[in-house]
PDB file of C-alpha atoms in Angstrom:
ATOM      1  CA  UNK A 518     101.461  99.162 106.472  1.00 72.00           C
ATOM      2  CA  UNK A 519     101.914 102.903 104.875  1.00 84.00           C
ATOM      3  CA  UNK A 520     104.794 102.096 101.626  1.00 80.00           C
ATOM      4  CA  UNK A 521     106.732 104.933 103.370  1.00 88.00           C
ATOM      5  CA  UNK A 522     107.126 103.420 106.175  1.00 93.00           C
ATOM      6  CA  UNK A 523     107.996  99.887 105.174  1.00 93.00           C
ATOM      7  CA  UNK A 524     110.376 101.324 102.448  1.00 96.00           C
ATOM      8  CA  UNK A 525     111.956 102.814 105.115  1.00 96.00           C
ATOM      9  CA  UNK A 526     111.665  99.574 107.049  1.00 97.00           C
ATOM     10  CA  UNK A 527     113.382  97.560 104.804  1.00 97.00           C
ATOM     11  CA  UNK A 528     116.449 100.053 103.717  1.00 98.00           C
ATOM     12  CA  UNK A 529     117.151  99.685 107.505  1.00 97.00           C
ATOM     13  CA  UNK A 530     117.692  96.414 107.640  1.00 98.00           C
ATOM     14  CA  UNK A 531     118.942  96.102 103.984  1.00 97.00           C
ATOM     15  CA  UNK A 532     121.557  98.504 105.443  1.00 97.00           C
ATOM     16  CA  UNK A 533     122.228  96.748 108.315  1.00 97.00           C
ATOM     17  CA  UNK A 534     122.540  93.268 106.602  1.00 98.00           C
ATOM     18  CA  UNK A 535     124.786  94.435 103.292  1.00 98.00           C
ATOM     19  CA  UNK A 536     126.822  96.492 105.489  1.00 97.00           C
ATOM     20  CA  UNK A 537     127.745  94.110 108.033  1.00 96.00           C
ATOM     21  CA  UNK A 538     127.853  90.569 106.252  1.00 96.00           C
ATOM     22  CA  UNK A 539     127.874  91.476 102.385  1.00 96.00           C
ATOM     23  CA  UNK A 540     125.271  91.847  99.539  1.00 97.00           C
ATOM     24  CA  UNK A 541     125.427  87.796  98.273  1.00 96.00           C
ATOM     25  CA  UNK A 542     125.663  86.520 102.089  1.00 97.00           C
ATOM     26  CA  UNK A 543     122.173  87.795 102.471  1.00 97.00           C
ATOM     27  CA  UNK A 544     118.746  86.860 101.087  1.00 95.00           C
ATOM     28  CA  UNK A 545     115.612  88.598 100.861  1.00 95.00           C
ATOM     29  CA  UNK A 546     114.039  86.531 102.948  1.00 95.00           C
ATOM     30  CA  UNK A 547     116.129  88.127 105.948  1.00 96.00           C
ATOM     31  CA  UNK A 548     115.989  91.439 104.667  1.00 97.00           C
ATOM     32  CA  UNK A 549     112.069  90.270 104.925  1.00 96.00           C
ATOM     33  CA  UNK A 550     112.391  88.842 108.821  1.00 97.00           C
ATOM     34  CA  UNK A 551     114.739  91.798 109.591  1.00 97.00           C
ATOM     35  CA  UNK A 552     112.491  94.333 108.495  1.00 97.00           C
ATOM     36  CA  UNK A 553     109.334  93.033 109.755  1.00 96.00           C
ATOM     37  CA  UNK A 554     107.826  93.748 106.248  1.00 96.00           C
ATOM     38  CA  UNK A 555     105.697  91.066 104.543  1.00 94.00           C
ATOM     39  CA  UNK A 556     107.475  89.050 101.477  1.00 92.00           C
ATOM     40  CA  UNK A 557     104.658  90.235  99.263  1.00 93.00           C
ATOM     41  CA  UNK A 558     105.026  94.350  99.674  1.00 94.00           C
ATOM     42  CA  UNK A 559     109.026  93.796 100.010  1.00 95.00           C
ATOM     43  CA  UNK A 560     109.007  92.676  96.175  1.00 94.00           C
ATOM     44  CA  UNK A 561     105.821  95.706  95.291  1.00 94.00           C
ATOM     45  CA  UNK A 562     108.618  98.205  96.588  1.00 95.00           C
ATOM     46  CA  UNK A 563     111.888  96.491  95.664  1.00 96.00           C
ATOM     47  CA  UNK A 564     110.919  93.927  92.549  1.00 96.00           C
ATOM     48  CA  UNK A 565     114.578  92.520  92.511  1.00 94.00           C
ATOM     49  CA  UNK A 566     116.741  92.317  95.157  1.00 95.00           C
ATOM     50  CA  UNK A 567     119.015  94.326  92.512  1.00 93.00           C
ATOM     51  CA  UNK A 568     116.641  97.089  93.330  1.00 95.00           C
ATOM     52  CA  UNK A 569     117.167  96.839  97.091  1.00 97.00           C
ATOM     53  CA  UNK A 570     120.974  96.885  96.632  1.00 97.00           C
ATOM     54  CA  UNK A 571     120.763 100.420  94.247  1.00 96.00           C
ATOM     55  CA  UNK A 572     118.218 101.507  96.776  1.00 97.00           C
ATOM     56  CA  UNK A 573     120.728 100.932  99.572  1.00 98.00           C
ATOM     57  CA  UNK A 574     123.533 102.593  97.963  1.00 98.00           C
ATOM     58  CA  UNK A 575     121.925 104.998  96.871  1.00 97.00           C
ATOM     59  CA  UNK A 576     120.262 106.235 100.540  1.00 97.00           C
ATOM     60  CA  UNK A 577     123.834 105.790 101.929  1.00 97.00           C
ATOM     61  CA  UNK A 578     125.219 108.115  99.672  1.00 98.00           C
ATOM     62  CA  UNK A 579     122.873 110.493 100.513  1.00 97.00           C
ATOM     63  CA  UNK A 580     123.051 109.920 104.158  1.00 97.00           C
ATOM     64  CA  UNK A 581     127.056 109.767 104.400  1.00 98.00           C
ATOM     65  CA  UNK A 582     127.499 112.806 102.140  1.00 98.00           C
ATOM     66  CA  UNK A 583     125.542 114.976 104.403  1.00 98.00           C
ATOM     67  CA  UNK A 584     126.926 113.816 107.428  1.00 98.00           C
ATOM     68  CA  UNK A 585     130.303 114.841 105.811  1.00 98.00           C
ATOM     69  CA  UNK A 586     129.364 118.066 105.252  1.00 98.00           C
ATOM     70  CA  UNK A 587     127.693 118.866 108.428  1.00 98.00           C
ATOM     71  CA  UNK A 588     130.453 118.289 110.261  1.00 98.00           C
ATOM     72  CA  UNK A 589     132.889 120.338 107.818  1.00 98.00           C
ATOM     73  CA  UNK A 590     130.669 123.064 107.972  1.00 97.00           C
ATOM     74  CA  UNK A 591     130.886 123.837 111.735  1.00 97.00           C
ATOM     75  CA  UNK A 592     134.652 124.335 111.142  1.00 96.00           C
ATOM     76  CA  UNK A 593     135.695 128.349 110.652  1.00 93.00           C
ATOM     77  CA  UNK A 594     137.780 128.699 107.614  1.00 94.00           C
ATOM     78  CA  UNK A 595     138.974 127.073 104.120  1.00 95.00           C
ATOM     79  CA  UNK A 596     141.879 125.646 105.600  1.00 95.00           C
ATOM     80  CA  UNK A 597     140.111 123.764 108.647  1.00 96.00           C
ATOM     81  CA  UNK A 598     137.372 122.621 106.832  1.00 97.00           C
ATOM     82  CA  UNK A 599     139.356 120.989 104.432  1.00 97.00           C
ATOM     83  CA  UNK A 600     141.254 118.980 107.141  1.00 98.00           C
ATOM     84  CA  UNK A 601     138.267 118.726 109.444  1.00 98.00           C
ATOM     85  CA  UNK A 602     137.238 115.543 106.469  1.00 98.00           C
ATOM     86  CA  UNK A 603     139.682 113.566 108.147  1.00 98.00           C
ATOM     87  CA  UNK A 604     138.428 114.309 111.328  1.00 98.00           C
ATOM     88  CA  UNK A 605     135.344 112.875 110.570  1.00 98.00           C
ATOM     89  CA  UNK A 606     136.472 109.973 108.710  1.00 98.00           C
ATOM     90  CA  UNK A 607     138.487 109.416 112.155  1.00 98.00           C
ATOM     91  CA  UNK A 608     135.320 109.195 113.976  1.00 98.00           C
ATOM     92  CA  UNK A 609     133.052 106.984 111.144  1.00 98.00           C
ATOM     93  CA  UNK A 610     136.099 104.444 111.814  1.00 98.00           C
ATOM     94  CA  UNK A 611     135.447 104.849 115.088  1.00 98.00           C
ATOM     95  CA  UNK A 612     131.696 103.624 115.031  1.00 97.00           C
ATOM     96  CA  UNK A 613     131.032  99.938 115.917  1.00 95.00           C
ATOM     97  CA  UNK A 614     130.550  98.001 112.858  1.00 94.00           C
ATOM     98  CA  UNK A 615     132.527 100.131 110.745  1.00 97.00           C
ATOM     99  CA  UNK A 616     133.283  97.993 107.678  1.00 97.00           C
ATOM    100  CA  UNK A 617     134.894 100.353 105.069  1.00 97.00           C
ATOM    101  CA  UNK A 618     133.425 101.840 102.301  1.00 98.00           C
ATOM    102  CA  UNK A 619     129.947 100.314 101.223  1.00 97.00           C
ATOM    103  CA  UNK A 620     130.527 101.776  97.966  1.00 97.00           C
ATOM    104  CA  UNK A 621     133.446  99.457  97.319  1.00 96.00           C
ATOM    105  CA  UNK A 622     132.480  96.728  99.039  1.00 97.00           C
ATOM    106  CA  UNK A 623     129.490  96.320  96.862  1.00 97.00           C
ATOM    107  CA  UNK A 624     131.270  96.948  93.981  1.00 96.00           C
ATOM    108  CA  UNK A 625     134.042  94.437  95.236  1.00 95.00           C
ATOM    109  CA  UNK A 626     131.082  91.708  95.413  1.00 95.00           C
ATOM    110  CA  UNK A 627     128.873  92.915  92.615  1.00 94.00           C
ATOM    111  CA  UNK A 628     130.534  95.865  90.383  1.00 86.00           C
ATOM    112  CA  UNK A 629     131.386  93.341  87.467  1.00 87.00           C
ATOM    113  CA  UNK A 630     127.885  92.039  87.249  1.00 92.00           C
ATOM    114  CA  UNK A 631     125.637  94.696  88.179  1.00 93.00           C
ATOM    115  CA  UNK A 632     126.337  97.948  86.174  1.00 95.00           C
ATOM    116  CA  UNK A 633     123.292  99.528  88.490  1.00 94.00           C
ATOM    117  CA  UNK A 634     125.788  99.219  91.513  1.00 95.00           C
ATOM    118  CA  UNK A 635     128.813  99.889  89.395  1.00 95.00           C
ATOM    119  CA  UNK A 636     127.571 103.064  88.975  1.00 96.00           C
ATOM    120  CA  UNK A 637     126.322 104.111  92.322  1.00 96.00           C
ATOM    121  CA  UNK A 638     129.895 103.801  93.672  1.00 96.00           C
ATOM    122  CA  UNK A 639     131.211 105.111  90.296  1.00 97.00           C
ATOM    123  CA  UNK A 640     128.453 108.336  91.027  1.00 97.00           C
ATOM    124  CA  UNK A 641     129.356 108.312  95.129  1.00 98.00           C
ATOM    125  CA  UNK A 642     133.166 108.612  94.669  1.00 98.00           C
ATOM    126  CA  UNK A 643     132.823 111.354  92.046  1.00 98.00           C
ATOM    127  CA  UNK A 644     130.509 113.101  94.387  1.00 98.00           C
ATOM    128  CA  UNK A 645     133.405 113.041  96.932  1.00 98.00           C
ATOM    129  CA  UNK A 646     135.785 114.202  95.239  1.00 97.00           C
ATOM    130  CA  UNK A 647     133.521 116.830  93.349  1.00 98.00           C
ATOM    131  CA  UNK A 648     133.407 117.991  97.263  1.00 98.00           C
ATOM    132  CA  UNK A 649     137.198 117.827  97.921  1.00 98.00           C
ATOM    133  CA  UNK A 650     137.208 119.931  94.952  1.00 97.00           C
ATOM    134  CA  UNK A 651     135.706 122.753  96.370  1.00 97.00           C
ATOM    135  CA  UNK A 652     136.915 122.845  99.166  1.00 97.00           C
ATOM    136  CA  UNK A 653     140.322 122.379  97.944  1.00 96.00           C
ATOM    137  CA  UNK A 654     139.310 125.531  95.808  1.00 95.00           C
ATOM    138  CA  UNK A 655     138.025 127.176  98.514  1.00 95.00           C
ATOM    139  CA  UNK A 656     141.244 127.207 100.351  1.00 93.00           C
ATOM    140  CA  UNK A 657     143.029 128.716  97.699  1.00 93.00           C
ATOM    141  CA  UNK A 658     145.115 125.414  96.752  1.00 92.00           C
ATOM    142  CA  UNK A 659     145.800 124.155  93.320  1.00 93.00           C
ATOM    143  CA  UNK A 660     143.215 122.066  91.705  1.00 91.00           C
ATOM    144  CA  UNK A 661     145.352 118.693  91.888  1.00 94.00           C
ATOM    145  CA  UNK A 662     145.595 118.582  95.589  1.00 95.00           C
ATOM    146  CA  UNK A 663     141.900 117.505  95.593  1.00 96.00           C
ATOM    147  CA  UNK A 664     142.632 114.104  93.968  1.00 96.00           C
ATOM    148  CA  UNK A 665     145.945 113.786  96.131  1.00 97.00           C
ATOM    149  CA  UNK A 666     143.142 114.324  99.193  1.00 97.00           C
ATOM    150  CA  UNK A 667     140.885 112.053  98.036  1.00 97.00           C
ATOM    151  CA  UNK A 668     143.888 109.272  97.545  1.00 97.00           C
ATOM    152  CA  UNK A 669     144.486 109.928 101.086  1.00 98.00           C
ATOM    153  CA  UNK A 670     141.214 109.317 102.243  1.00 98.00           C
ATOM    154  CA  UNK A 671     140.432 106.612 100.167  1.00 98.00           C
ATOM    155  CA  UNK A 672     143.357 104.968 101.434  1.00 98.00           C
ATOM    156  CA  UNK A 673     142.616 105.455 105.022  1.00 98.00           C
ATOM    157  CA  UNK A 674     139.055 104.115 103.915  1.00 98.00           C
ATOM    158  CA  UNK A 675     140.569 100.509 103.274  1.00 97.00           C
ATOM    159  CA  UNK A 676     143.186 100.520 105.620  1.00 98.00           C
ATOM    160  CA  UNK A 677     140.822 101.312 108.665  1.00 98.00           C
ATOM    161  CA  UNK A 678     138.696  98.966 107.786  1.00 97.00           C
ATOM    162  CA  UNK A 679     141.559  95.600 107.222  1.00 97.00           C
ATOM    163  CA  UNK A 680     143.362  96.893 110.279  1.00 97.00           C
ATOM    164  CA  UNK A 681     140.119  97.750 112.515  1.00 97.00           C
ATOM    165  CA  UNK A 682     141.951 101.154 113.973  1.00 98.00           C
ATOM    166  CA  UNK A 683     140.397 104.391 113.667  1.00 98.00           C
ATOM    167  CA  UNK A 684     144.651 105.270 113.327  1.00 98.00           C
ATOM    168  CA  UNK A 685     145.141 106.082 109.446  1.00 98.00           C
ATOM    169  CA  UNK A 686     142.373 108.985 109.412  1.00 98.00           C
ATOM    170  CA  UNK A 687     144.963 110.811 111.652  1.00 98.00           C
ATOM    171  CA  UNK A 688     148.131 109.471 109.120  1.00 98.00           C
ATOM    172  CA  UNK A 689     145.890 110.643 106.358  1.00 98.00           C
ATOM    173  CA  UNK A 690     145.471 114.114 108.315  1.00 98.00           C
ATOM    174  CA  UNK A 691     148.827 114.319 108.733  1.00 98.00           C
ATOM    175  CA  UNK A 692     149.529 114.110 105.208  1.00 97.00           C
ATOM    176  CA  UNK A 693     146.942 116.477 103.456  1.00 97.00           C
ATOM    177  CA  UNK A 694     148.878 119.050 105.982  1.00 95.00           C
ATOM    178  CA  UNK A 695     151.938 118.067 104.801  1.00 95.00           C
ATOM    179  CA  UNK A 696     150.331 118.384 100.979  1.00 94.00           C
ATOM    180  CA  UNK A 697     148.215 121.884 102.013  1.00 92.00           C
ATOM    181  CA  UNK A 698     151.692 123.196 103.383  1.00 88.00           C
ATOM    182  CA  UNK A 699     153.988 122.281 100.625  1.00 88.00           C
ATOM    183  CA  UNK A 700     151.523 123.769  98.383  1.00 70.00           C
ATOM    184  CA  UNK A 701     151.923 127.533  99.761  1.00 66.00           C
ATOM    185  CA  UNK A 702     148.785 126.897 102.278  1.00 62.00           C
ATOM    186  CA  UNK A 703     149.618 126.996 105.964  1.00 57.00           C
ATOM    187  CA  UNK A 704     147.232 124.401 107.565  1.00 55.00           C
TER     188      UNK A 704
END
């Protein structure tokens, strides 16, 4: 089998398996059946299943983050775009099998005892909220709303996923327009 192809192989169901049931309630022996990739090339591309994990995150950051901005960047204007992120976290809670944030739910599970994964969510929010940022910039409002923004979204992160409603992306919305108006910004 081409390493491309079963790297990809087993990120899938790495992915998959992490995401739904948790890094430490799955071994790499079902990442192996899941993937259909023998035990031996499994540990030539992934030595540790530490590797795997950092792997994982890492190709989900990748993957959400352009998603994200995909989907801002069909919105016209600063002021849309900014709000159109909670539009799209609406619809990622939305997905079956939404579980939250994989960032913190691996670093819930592993973040004390794996600085590799520690730092992938520590790298994946900053990347977030590097984003908020500018667009937060780019609608003319003051540098601090970005962090209130990402509080909201962060926030409608966990709650989506303990109360399994797609509901507090809209609250959140509702809020950063609240935040972008009181700021001078009509949203």
């Amino acid at each position: 089998m081409d390493p491309d192809i079963a790297r990809n192989r087993l990120l899938d169901a790495a992915e998959e398996l992490f995401y739904g049931r948790g890094v430490q309630a799955v071994g790499m022996d079902e990442i192996r059946s899941a993937s259909g990739v023998s035990l031996k090339r499994l540990y030539q591309q992934f030595p540790s299943k530490s590797d795997l994990v950092e792997a994982y995150l890492r190709r989900r950051d990748t993957r959400w983050r352009e998603s994200l901005a995909a989907y801002v960047s069909e919105r016209t204007g600063p002021l849309p775009r900014v709000l159109a992120v909670f539009d799209w976290l609406h619809g990622w809670f939305a997905e079956p099998g939404f579980r939250g944030c994989a960032f913190l739910n691996a670093f819930g599970e592993l973040g004390g005892v794996s600085p590799a994964v520690a730092a992938a969510a520590r790298e994946h929010k900053t990347a977030f909220h590097r984003y908020l940022a500018e667009l937060t910039a780019d609608a003319g409002a003051p540098p601090e709303l970005a962090g209130q923004l990402a509080l909201l979204a962060e926030g409608a992160i966990t709650t989506a996923a303990v109360s399994g409603s797609p509901e507090p992306a809209r609250q959140a919305r509702s809020a950063a327009e609240a935040l972008l108006q009181s700021k001078g910004n009509p949203a």
